[in-house]
């Protein structure tokens, strides 16, 4: 069987390159936002922690 290009889930008959969850534009947008916002939020929290600890 073939696997989804993104999440490696086995594809059912009739599914193309991506599974329905990965092909969904809403799901895809949320995943992309989390991929970008997650590291930014962690970096900001780390900087804020260092600044607050310095005082």
Short mmCIF file of C-alpha atoms in Angstrom, two decimals:
data_model
loop_
_atom_site.label_atom_id
_atom_site.label_comp_id
_atom_site.label_asym_id
_atom_site.label_seq_id
_atom_site.Cartn_x
_atom_site.Cartn_y
_atom_site.Cartn_z
CA UNK A 1 0.00 0.00 0.00
CA UNK A 2 1.02 3.57 -0.53
CA UNK A 3 1.50 6.01 2.34
CA UNK A 4 0.53 9.65 2.72
CA UNK A 5 3.35 11.98 1.68
CA UNK A 6 3.02 14.05 4.88
CA UNK A 7 2.00 11.81 7.79
CA UNK A 8 2.91 8.37 6.40
CA UNK A 9 -0.61 6.99 7.06
CA UNK A 10 -1.63 4.17 4.73
CA UNK A 11 -3.85 5.47 1.95
CA UNK A 12 -7.20 3.86 1.28
CA UNK A 13 -8.38 3.02 -2.23
CA UNK A 14 -9.29 6.17 -4.13
CA UNK A 15 -7.11 8.52 -2.07
CA UNK A 16 -4.44 10.39 -4.00
CA UNK A 17 -1.02 11.42 -2.66
CA UNK A 18 -2.31 12.78 0.68
CA UNK A 19 -4.77 11.39 3.22
CA UNK A 20 -7.97 13.43 3.77
CA UNK A 21 -6.61 15.07 6.93
CA UNK A 22 -3.46 16.29 5.21
CA UNK A 23 -5.28 17.30 2.05
CA UNK A 24 -7.75 19.48 3.93
CA UNK A 25 -6.81 23.10 3.46
CA UNK A 26 -8.01 24.03 6.96
CA UNK A 27 -5.94 21.28 8.55
CA UNK A 28 -2.96 22.22 6.39
CA UNK A 29 -3.20 25.90 7.39
CA UNK A 30 -3.40 25.04 11.09
CA UNK A 31 -0.36 22.76 10.80
CA UNK A 32 1.63 25.47 9.02
CA UNK A 33 0.66 28.11 11.59
CA UNK A 34 1.75 25.82 14.43
CA UNK A 35 5.01 25.01 12.66
CA UNK A 36 5.83 28.72 12.41
CA UNK A 37 4.28 30.10 15.60
CA UNK A 38 5.56 27.35 17.91
CA UNK A 39 9.29 28.10 17.64
CA UNK A 40 8.62 31.86 17.67
CA UNK A 41 6.59 31.56 20.88
CA UNK A 42 9.28 29.39 22.50
CA UNK A 43 12.00 31.88 21.56
CA UNK A 44 9.94 34.80 22.91
CA UNK A 45 9.26 32.95 26.15
CA UNK A 46 12.95 32.16 26.54
CA UNK A 47 13.96 35.77 25.97
CA UNK A 48 11.29 37.02 28.38
CA UNK A 49 12.43 34.51 31.01
CA UNK A 50 16.06 35.64 30.67
CA UNK A 51 15.09 39.31 30.88
CA UNK A 52 12.89 38.80 33.93
CA UNK A 53 15.53 36.73 35.70
CA UNK A 54 18.20 39.33 35.15
CA UNK A 55 16.52 41.92 37.40
#
